[in-house]
PDB file of C-alpha atoms in Angstrom:
ATOM      1  CA  UNK A  27      -6.408   4.906  -2.122  1.00 78.00           C
ATOM      2  CA  UNK A  28      -6.481   1.343  -3.474  1.00 85.00           C
ATOM      3  CA  UNK A  29      -9.839   1.958  -5.134  1.00 87.00           C
ATOM      4  CA  UNK A  30      -8.593   5.138  -6.823  1.00 87.00           C
ATOM      5  CA  UNK A  31      -5.480   3.403  -8.170  1.00 88.00           C
ATOM      6  CA  UNK A  32      -7.473   0.437  -9.456  1.00 85.00           C
ATOM      7  CA  UNK A  33      -9.620   2.800 -11.551  1.00 85.00           C
ATOM      8  CA  UNK A  34      -6.586   4.306 -13.341  1.00 88.00           C
ATOM      9  CA  UNK A  35      -6.241   1.745 -16.102  1.00 83.00           C
ATOM     10  CA  UNK A  36      -3.394   3.539 -17.942  1.00 88.00           C
ATOM     11  CA  UNK A  37      -1.464   4.723 -14.882  1.00 93.00           C
ATOM     12  CA  UNK A  38       2.220   5.204 -15.736  1.00 95.00           C
ATOM     13  CA  UNK A  39       3.676   7.213 -12.830  1.00 96.00           C
ATOM     14  CA  UNK A  40       2.708   6.674  -9.183  1.00 94.00           C
ATOM     15  CA  UNK A  41       4.333   8.785  -6.460  1.00 93.00           C
ATOM     16  CA  UNK A  42       3.463   7.762  -2.907  1.00 87.00           C
ATOM     17  CA  UNK A  43       6.666   8.984  -1.268  1.00 83.00           C
ATOM     18  CA  UNK A  44       6.736  10.788   2.091  1.00 77.00           C
ATOM     19  CA  UNK A  45       3.167   9.883   3.002  1.00 69.00           C
ATOM     20  CA  UNK A  46       3.752   8.497   6.500  1.00 62.00           C
ATOM     21  CA  UNK A  47       0.642  10.070   7.986  1.00 54.00           C
ATOM     22  CA  UNK A  48      -1.559   8.395   5.375  1.00 55.00           C
ATOM     23  CA  UNK A  49      -0.189   4.882   5.838  1.00 55.00           C
ATOM     24  CA  UNK A  50       0.378   4.820   9.610  1.00 56.00           C
ATOM     25  CA  UNK A  51      -3.322   4.119  10.212  1.00 58.00           C
ATOM     26  CA  UNK A  52      -3.818   1.435   7.576  1.00 66.00           C
ATOM     27  CA  UNK A  53      -4.859  -2.062   8.611  1.00 77.00           C
ATOM     28  CA  UNK A  54      -2.948  -4.978   7.133  1.00 72.00           C
ATOM     29  CA  UNK A  55      -5.889  -5.856   4.877  1.00 81.00           C
ATOM     30  CA  UNK A  56      -5.869  -2.279   3.558  1.00 84.00           C
ATOM     31  CA  UNK A  57      -2.145  -2.479   2.842  1.00 84.00           C
ATOM     32  CA  UNK A  58      -2.599  -5.752   0.946  1.00 89.00           C
ATOM     33  CA  UNK A  59      -5.432  -4.214  -1.063  1.00 92.00           C
ATOM     34  CA  UNK A  60      -3.121  -1.310  -1.891  1.00 90.00           C
ATOM     35  CA  UNK A  61      -0.425  -3.700  -3.119  1.00 92.00           C
ATOM     36  CA  UNK A  62      -2.965  -5.564  -5.247  1.00 94.00           C
ATOM     37  CA  UNK A  63      -4.135  -2.291  -6.781  1.00 94.00           C
ATOM     38  CA  UNK A  64      -0.580  -1.094  -7.522  1.00 94.00           C
ATOM     39  CA  UNK A  65       0.551  -4.384  -9.053  1.00 94.00           C
ATOM     40  CA  UNK A  66      -2.572  -4.653 -11.187  1.00 93.00           C
ATOM     41  CA  UNK A  67      -1.410  -1.533 -13.058  1.00 93.00           C
ATOM     42  CA  UNK A  68       0.938  -3.282 -15.489  1.00 91.00           C
ATOM     43  CA  UNK A  69       1.303   0.043 -17.337  1.00 93.00           C
ATOM     44  CA  UNK A  70       3.371   1.508 -14.448  1.00 96.00           C
ATOM     45  CA  UNK A  71       6.736   2.888 -15.537  1.00 97.00           C
ATOM     46  CA  UNK A  72       7.687   4.813 -12.368  1.00 97.00           C
ATOM     47  CA  UNK A  73       6.830   3.828  -8.776  1.00 96.00           C
ATOM     48  CA  UNK A  74       7.956   5.813  -5.736  1.00 94.00           C
ATOM     49  CA  UNK A  75       7.363   4.465  -2.223  1.00 89.00           C
ATOM     50  CA  UNK A  76      10.201   6.093  -0.272  1.00 85.00           C
ATOM     51  CA  UNK A  77       9.874   7.241   3.367  1.00 70.00           C
ATOM     52  CA  UNK A  78       6.565   5.668   4.284  1.00 73.00           C
ATOM     53  CA  UNK A  79       5.441   3.954   7.475  1.00 72.00           C
ATOM     54  CA  UNK A  80       4.328   0.678   5.901  1.00 78.00           C
ATOM     55  CA  UNK A  81       4.293  -2.543   7.861  1.00 82.00           C
ATOM     56  CA  UNK A  82       7.223  -4.795   6.810  1.00 87.00           C
ATOM     57  CA  UNK A  83       4.607  -7.353   5.736  1.00 89.00           C
ATOM     58  CA  UNK A  84       3.437  -4.806   3.140  1.00 88.00           C
ATOM     59  CA  UNK A  85       6.931  -4.697   1.610  1.00 90.00           C
ATOM     60  CA  UNK A  86       7.203  -8.491   1.615  1.00 94.00           C
ATOM     61  CA  UNK A  87       3.833  -8.784  -0.128  1.00 94.00           C
ATOM     62  CA  UNK A  88       4.734  -6.039  -2.600  1.00 94.00           C
ATOM     63  CA  UNK A  89       7.983  -7.836  -3.418  1.00 95.00           C
ATOM     64  CA  UNK A  90       6.104 -11.054  -4.151  1.00 95.00           C
ATOM     65  CA  UNK A  91       4.099  -9.240  -6.836  1.00 95.00           C
ATOM     66  CA  UNK A  92       6.686  -6.894  -8.344  1.00 95.00           C
ATOM     67  CA  UNK A  93       7.069  -9.216 -11.328  1.00 94.00           C
ATOM     68  CA  UNK A  94       3.580  -8.122 -12.441  1.00 95.00           C
ATOM     69  CA  UNK A  95       4.963  -4.637 -13.227  1.00 95.00           C
ATOM     70  CA  UNK A  96       6.635  -5.766 -16.422  1.00 93.00           C
ATOM     71  CA  UNK A  97       7.062  -2.213 -17.780  1.00 95.00           C
ATOM     72  CA  UNK A  98       8.575  -0.760 -14.602  1.00 97.00           C
ATOM     73  CA  UNK A  99      11.696   1.305 -15.318  1.00 97.00           C
ATOM     74  CA  UNK A 100      12.073   3.524 -12.234  1.00 97.00           C
ATOM     75  CA  UNK A 101      11.629   2.222  -8.659  1.00 97.00           C
ATOM     76  CA  UNK A 102      12.197   4.200  -5.456  1.00 95.00           C
ATOM     77  CA  UNK A 103      11.718   2.418  -2.162  1.00 93.00           C
ATOM     78  CA  UNK A 104      12.907   2.501   1.445  1.00 87.00           C
ATOM     79  CA  UNK A 105      12.031   3.545   4.959  1.00 85.00           C
ATOM     80  CA  UNK A 106      12.347   2.279   8.498  1.00 80.00           C
ATOM     81  CA  UNK A 107      10.122  -0.725   7.728  1.00 82.00           C
ATOM     82  CA  UNK A 108      12.754  -2.162   5.373  1.00 88.00           C
ATOM     83  CA  UNK A 109      13.935  -4.645   8.000  1.00 90.00           C
ATOM     84  CA  UNK A 110      15.769  -7.896   7.207  1.00 92.00           C
ATOM     85  CA  UNK A 111      12.717  -9.906   6.133  1.00 94.00           C
ATOM     86  CA  UNK A 112      11.447  -7.143   3.864  1.00 92.00           C
ATOM     87  CA  UNK A 113      14.905  -6.461   2.446  1.00 93.00           C
ATOM     88  CA  UNK A 114      15.430 -10.148   1.692  1.00 95.00           C
ATOM     89  CA  UNK A 115      12.122 -10.414  -0.175  1.00 95.00           C
ATOM     90  CA  UNK A 116      12.886  -7.214  -2.088  1.00 95.00           C
ATOM     91  CA  UNK A 117      16.363  -8.358  -3.133  1.00 95.00           C
ATOM     92  CA  UNK A 118      14.926 -11.606  -4.474  1.00 96.00           C
ATOM     93  CA  UNK A 119      12.166  -9.823  -6.415  1.00 96.00           C
ATOM     94  CA  UNK A 120      13.907  -6.906  -8.123  1.00 96.00           C
ATOM     95  CA  UNK A 121      15.960  -8.945 -10.629  1.00 95.00           C
ATOM     96  CA  UNK A 122      12.639 -10.127 -12.074  1.00 94.00           C
ATOM     97  CA  UNK A 123      11.856  -6.570 -13.275  1.00 94.00           C
ATOM     98  CA  UNK A 124      13.593  -6.807 -16.675  1.00 91.00           C
ATOM     99  CA  UNK A 125      13.048  -3.189 -17.784  1.00 95.00           C
ATOM    100  CA  UNK A 126      14.279  -1.572 -14.580  1.00 97.00           C
ATOM    101  CA  UNK A 127      16.917   1.084 -15.341  1.00 97.00           C
ATOM    102  CA  UNK A 128      16.735   3.341 -12.265  1.00 97.00           C
ATOM    103  CA  UNK A 129      16.700   2.116  -8.654  1.00 97.00           C
ATOM    104  CA  UNK A 130      16.613   4.333  -5.577  1.00 96.00           C
ATOM    105  CA  UNK A 131      16.923   2.782  -2.115  1.00 94.00           C
ATOM    106  CA  UNK A 132      16.982   5.328   0.703  1.00 92.00           C
ATOM    107  CA  UNK A 133      15.958   6.114   4.301  1.00 89.00           C
ATOM    108  CA  UNK A 134      16.881   2.582   5.358  1.00 89.00           C
ATOM    109  CA  UNK A 135      17.138   1.567   9.025  1.00 84.00           C
ATOM    110  CA  UNK A 136      20.548   0.519  10.315  1.00 83.00           C
ATOM    111  CA  UNK A 137      21.698  -2.544   8.361  1.00 87.00           C
ATOM    112  CA  UNK A 138      24.005  -5.175   9.814  1.00 88.00           C
ATOM    113  CA  UNK A 139      26.759  -6.671   7.669  1.00 89.00           C
ATOM    114  CA  UNK A 140      24.569  -9.580   6.555  1.00 92.00           C
ATOM    115  CA  UNK A 141      21.873  -7.225   5.282  1.00 92.00           C
ATOM    116  CA  UNK A 142      24.501  -4.995   3.658  1.00 93.00           C
ATOM    117  CA  UNK A 143      26.000  -7.952   1.822  1.00 93.00           C
ATOM    118  CA  UNK A 144      22.532  -8.956   0.626  1.00 94.00           C
ATOM    119  CA  UNK A 145      21.796  -5.433  -0.631  1.00 94.00           C
ATOM    120  CA  UNK A 146      25.133  -4.983  -2.393  1.00 95.00           C
ATOM    121  CA  UNK A 147      24.794  -8.422  -3.974  1.00 95.00           C
ATOM    122  CA  UNK A 148      21.496  -7.376  -5.532  1.00 94.00           C
ATOM    123  CA  UNK A 149      22.987  -4.795  -7.880  1.00 93.00           C
ATOM    124  CA  UNK A 150      24.910  -7.034 -10.326  1.00 94.00           C
ATOM    125  CA  UNK A 151      21.794  -9.198 -10.708  1.00 94.00           C
ATOM    126  CA  UNK A 152      19.876  -6.239 -12.178  1.00 93.00           C
ATOM    127  CA  UNK A 153      21.506  -6.296 -15.590  1.00 89.00           C
ATOM    128  CA  UNK A 154      19.767  -3.251 -17.066  1.00 93.00           C
ATOM    129  CA  UNK A 155      20.387  -0.770 -14.243  1.00 95.00           C
ATOM    130  CA  UNK A 156      21.992   2.456 -15.442  1.00 97.00           C
ATOM    131  CA  UNK A 157      21.279   4.587 -12.346  1.00 97.00           C
ATOM    132  CA  UNK A 158      21.506   3.562  -8.686  1.00 96.00           C
ATOM    133  CA  UNK A 159      20.741   6.014  -5.866  1.00 96.00           C
ATOM    134  CA  UNK A 160      21.758   4.933  -2.363  1.00 96.00           C
ATOM    135  CA  UNK A 161      21.371   8.279  -0.597  1.00 95.00           C
ATOM    136  CA  UNK A 162      20.242   9.065   2.961  1.00 93.00           C
ATOM    137  CA  UNK A 163      21.075   5.651   4.418  1.00 92.00           C
ATOM    138  CA  UNK A 164      23.772   6.438   7.017  1.00 91.00           C
ATOM    139  CA  UNK A 165      26.205   4.260   5.075  1.00 94.00           C
ATOM    140  CA  UNK A 166      29.796   4.400   6.336  1.00 93.00           C
ATOM    141  CA  UNK A 167      33.143   3.172   5.003  1.00 93.00           C
ATOM    142  CA  UNK A 168      32.282  -0.467   5.796  1.00 93.00           C
ATOM    143  CA  UNK A 169      29.166  -0.243   3.615  1.00 94.00           C
ATOM    144  CA  UNK A 170      31.051   1.391   0.760  1.00 95.00           C
ATOM    145  CA  UNK A 171      33.733  -1.293   0.946  1.00 94.00           C
ATOM    146  CA  UNK A 172      31.084  -3.953   0.308  1.00 94.00           C
ATOM    147  CA  UNK A 173      29.563  -2.038  -2.595  1.00 95.00           C
ATOM    148  CA  UNK A 174      32.995  -1.326  -4.069  1.00 95.00           C
ATOM    149  CA  UNK A 175      33.609  -5.062  -4.454  1.00 93.00           C
ATOM    150  CA  UNK A 176      30.630  -5.510  -6.775  1.00 95.00           C
ATOM    151  CA  UNK A 177      30.705  -2.246  -8.758  1.00 95.00           C
ATOM    152  CA  UNK A 178      32.895  -3.597 -11.595  1.00 95.00           C
ATOM    153  CA  UNK A 179      30.237  -6.274 -12.139  1.00 95.00           C
ATOM    154  CA  UNK A 180      27.546  -3.647 -12.864  1.00 94.00           C
ATOM    155  CA  UNK A 181      28.306  -3.420 -16.562  1.00 91.00           C
ATOM    156  CA  UNK A 182      25.495  -1.022 -17.525  1.00 95.00           C
ATOM    157  CA  UNK A 183      25.824   1.358 -14.572  1.00 96.00           C
ATOM    158  CA  UNK A 184      26.316   5.019 -15.587  1.00 96.00           C
ATOM    159  CA  UNK A 185      25.177   6.999 -12.552  1.00 96.00           C
ATOM    160  CA  UNK A 186      25.824   6.105  -8.882  1.00 97.00           C
ATOM    161  CA  UNK A 187      24.882   8.177  -5.834  1.00 97.00           C
ATOM    162  CA  UNK A 188      26.076   7.740  -2.255  1.00 97.00           C
ATOM    163  CA  UNK A 189      24.948  11.279  -1.345  1.00 97.00           C
ATOM    164  CA  UNK A 190      23.911  12.195   2.204  1.00 96.00           C
ATOM    165  CA  UNK A 191      25.521   9.291   4.027  1.00 96.00           C
ATOM    166  CA  UNK A 192      28.441   9.103   6.475  1.00 95.00           C
ATOM    167  CA  UNK A 193      31.188   8.369   3.976  1.00 95.00           C
ATOM    168  CA  UNK A 194      34.694   9.555   4.818  1.00 97.00           C
ATOM    169  CA  UNK A 195      38.205   9.390   3.422  1.00 97.00           C
ATOM    170  CA  UNK A 196      38.585   5.654   4.072  1.00 96.00           C
ATOM    171  CA  UNK A 197      35.653   4.989   1.737  1.00 96.00           C
ATOM    172  CA  UNK A 198      37.318   7.132  -0.926  1.00 97.00           C
ATOM    173  CA  UNK A 199      40.381   4.875  -0.716  1.00 96.00           C
ATOM    174  CA  UNK A 200      38.172   1.842  -1.377  1.00 96.00           C
ATOM    175  CA  UNK A 201      36.445   3.524  -4.320  1.00 97.00           C
ATOM    176  CA  UNK A 202      39.570   4.679  -6.148  1.00 97.00           C
ATOM    177  CA  UNK A 203      40.774   1.069  -6.258  1.00 96.00           C
ATOM    178  CA  UNK A 204      37.764  -0.084  -8.281  1.00 97.00           C
ATOM    179  CA  UNK A 205      36.698   2.991 -10.275  1.00 96.00           C
ATOM    180  CA  UNK A 206      39.185   2.306 -13.123  1.00 96.00           C
ATOM    181  CA  UNK A 207      37.360  -1.007 -13.652  1.00 95.00           C
ATOM    182  CA  UNK A 208      33.946   0.682 -13.828  1.00 95.00           C
ATOM    183  CA  UNK A 209      34.248   1.729 -17.446  1.00 92.00           C
ATOM    184  CA  UNK A 210      30.538   2.427 -17.986  1.00 94.00           C
ATOM    185  CA  UNK A 211      30.253   4.700 -14.928  1.00 95.00           C
ATOM    186  CA  UNK A 212      30.020   8.400 -15.853  1.00 94.00           C
ATOM    187  CA  UNK A 213      28.758  10.079 -12.656  1.00 95.00           C
ATOM    188  CA  UNK A 214      29.530   9.482  -8.980  1.00 96.00           C
ATOM    189  CA  UNK A 215      27.720  11.574  -6.362  1.00 96.00           C
ATOM    190  CA  UNK A 216      29.439  11.789  -2.967  1.00 97.00           C
ATOM    191  CA  UNK A 217      27.850  15.081  -1.885  1.00 96.00           C
ATOM    192  CA  UNK A 218      26.802  15.729   1.722  1.00 97.00           C
ATOM    193  CA  UNK A 219      29.177  13.260   3.343  1.00 97.00           C
ATOM    194  CA  UNK A 220      32.226  13.418   5.663  1.00 97.00           C
ATOM    195  CA  UNK A 221      34.996  13.705   3.071  1.00 97.00           C
ATOM    196  CA  UNK A 222      37.796  16.168   3.774  1.00 97.00           C
ATOM    197  CA  UNK A 223      40.505  17.748   1.626  1.00 96.00           C
ATOM    198  CA  UNK A 224      42.609  14.598   2.074  1.00 97.00           C
ATOM    199  CA  UNK A 225      39.935  12.453   0.436  1.00 97.00           C
ATOM    200  CA  UNK A 226      39.428  14.968  -2.355  1.00 96.00           C
ATOM    201  CA  UNK A 227      43.159  15.032  -3.083  1.00 96.00           C
ATOM    202  CA  UNK A 228      43.135  11.228  -3.291  1.00 96.00           C
ATOM    203  CA  UNK A 229      40.411  11.447  -5.940  1.00 95.00           C
ATOM    204  CA  UNK A 230      42.368  14.133  -7.815  1.00 93.00           C
ATOM    205  CA  UNK A 231      45.624  12.155  -7.732  1.00 95.00           C
ATOM    206  CA  UNK A 232      43.928   9.035  -9.110  1.00 94.00           C
ATOM    207  CA  UNK A 233      41.819  10.944 -11.619  1.00 91.00           C
ATOM    208  CA  UNK A 234      43.936   9.841 -14.577  1.00 92.00           C
ATOM    209  CA  UNK A 235      42.887   6.241 -13.934  1.00 94.00           C
ATOM    210  CA  UNK A 236      39.187   7.092 -14.408  1.00 93.00           C
ATOM    211  CA  UNK A 237      39.145  10.131 -16.755  1.00 90.00           C
ATOM    212  CA  UNK A 238      35.645   9.265 -18.008  1.00 88.00           C
ATOM    213  CA  UNK A 239      34.126   9.914 -14.579  1.00 93.00           C
ATOM    214  CA  UNK A 240      32.661  13.113 -13.137  1.00 93.00           C
ATOM    215  CA  UNK A 241      32.464  13.274  -9.336  1.00 95.00           C
ATOM    216  CA  UNK A 242      30.337  15.487  -7.111  1.00 95.00           C
ATOM    217  CA  UNK A 243      31.714  16.179  -3.630  1.00 95.00           C
ATOM    218  CA  UNK A 244      29.619  19.244  -2.816  1.00 94.00           C
ATOM    219  CA  UNK A 245      28.778  19.895   0.852  1.00 96.00           C
ATOM    220  CA  UNK A 246      31.870  18.138   2.200  1.00 96.00           C
ATOM    221  CA  UNK A 247      34.764  19.764   4.056  1.00 96.00           C
ATOM    222  CA  UNK A 248      36.615  20.348   0.794  1.00 96.00           C
ATOM    223  CA  UNK A 249      37.934  23.573  -0.806  1.00 94.00           C
ATOM    224  CA  UNK A 250      35.717  24.852  -3.591  1.00 93.00           C
ATOM    225  CA  UNK A 251      38.435  24.654  -6.243  1.00 92.00           C
ATOM    226  CA  UNK A 252      38.817  20.912  -5.633  1.00 92.00           C
ATOM    227  CA  UNK A 253      35.058  20.454  -5.811  1.00 93.00           C
ATOM    228  CA  UNK A 254      35.023  22.189  -9.183  1.00 91.00           C
ATOM    229  CA  UNK A 255      37.912  20.128 -10.549  1.00 89.00           C
ATOM    230  CA  UNK A 256      36.122  16.891  -9.828  1.00 89.00           C
ATOM    231  CA  UNK A 257      32.539  17.777 -10.626  1.00 84.00           C
ATOM    232  CA  UNK A 258      30.612  16.435 -13.588  1.00 61.00           C
ATOM    233  CA  UNK A 259      29.702  18.682 -16.495  1.00 45.00           C
ATOM    234  CA  UNK A 260      26.689  16.963 -17.988  1.00 40.00           C
ATOM    235  CA  UNK A 261      23.478  15.192 -17.020  1.00 42.00           C
ATOM    236  CA  UNK A 262      23.186  11.629 -18.252  1.00 46.00           C
ATOM    237  CA  UNK A 263      20.116  10.303 -16.458  1.00 45.00           C
ATOM    238  CA  UNK A 264      18.213   7.796 -18.609  1.00 46.00           C
ATOM    239  CA  UNK A 265      15.081   8.958 -20.374  1.00 45.00           C
ATOM    240  CA  UNK A 266      12.014   6.928 -19.490  1.00 48.00           C
ATOM    241  CA  UNK A 267       9.631   5.960 -22.215  1.00 45.00           C
ATOM    242  CA  UNK A 268       6.085   4.736 -21.832  1.00 45.00           C
ATOM    243  CA  UNK A 269       5.459   1.752 -24.081  1.00 41.00           C
TER     244      UNK A 269
END
């Protein structure tokens, strides 16, 4: 794989997501060679490495070289190997990707409060981020509370997803307190969570304080008419350009 990547001199998009069977048998030297090959492709605009069985050392080494991908705009990463050491290295590296506009972090292992604070603290440091996807992480109300504290500091953020977590009505209460301060935010995805009609009514009652925002609460225990009242009506994902 490393040899193939190294031959693609103008590679712009690399999708290596959901390839656990390929990477589970790699030796550490092979994983390092793969990182070297990926980070030698300075033309990369989109890199997807979600849901793989990499050794945590691979993610630490990748983080140490992320700065080489100076044109990177779209990064998707995560998996059970994103343990504390790998997460720490990643959070230190990502702010050095100046063109990054879209960040997806998913399929994480259980994070303790220290790791959660480190991850939430990363987001305001990435000044150009317009889309953040934090889906499929088993986040609960405690996680959302930590993210809610920093959301007003993400001045360029337009699109935020907490889809497919374990978010309930308590998390909604935390979000409605800060959403009026998130003036750039246009889309909030809370689909596939544990929100009930009570949480949806809270969003509806506070809607006047964030009229700019469309909210998706599909696949929760919420009446369809409330889902429709809150949903967004347009797609505003950033367009990637290869330069």
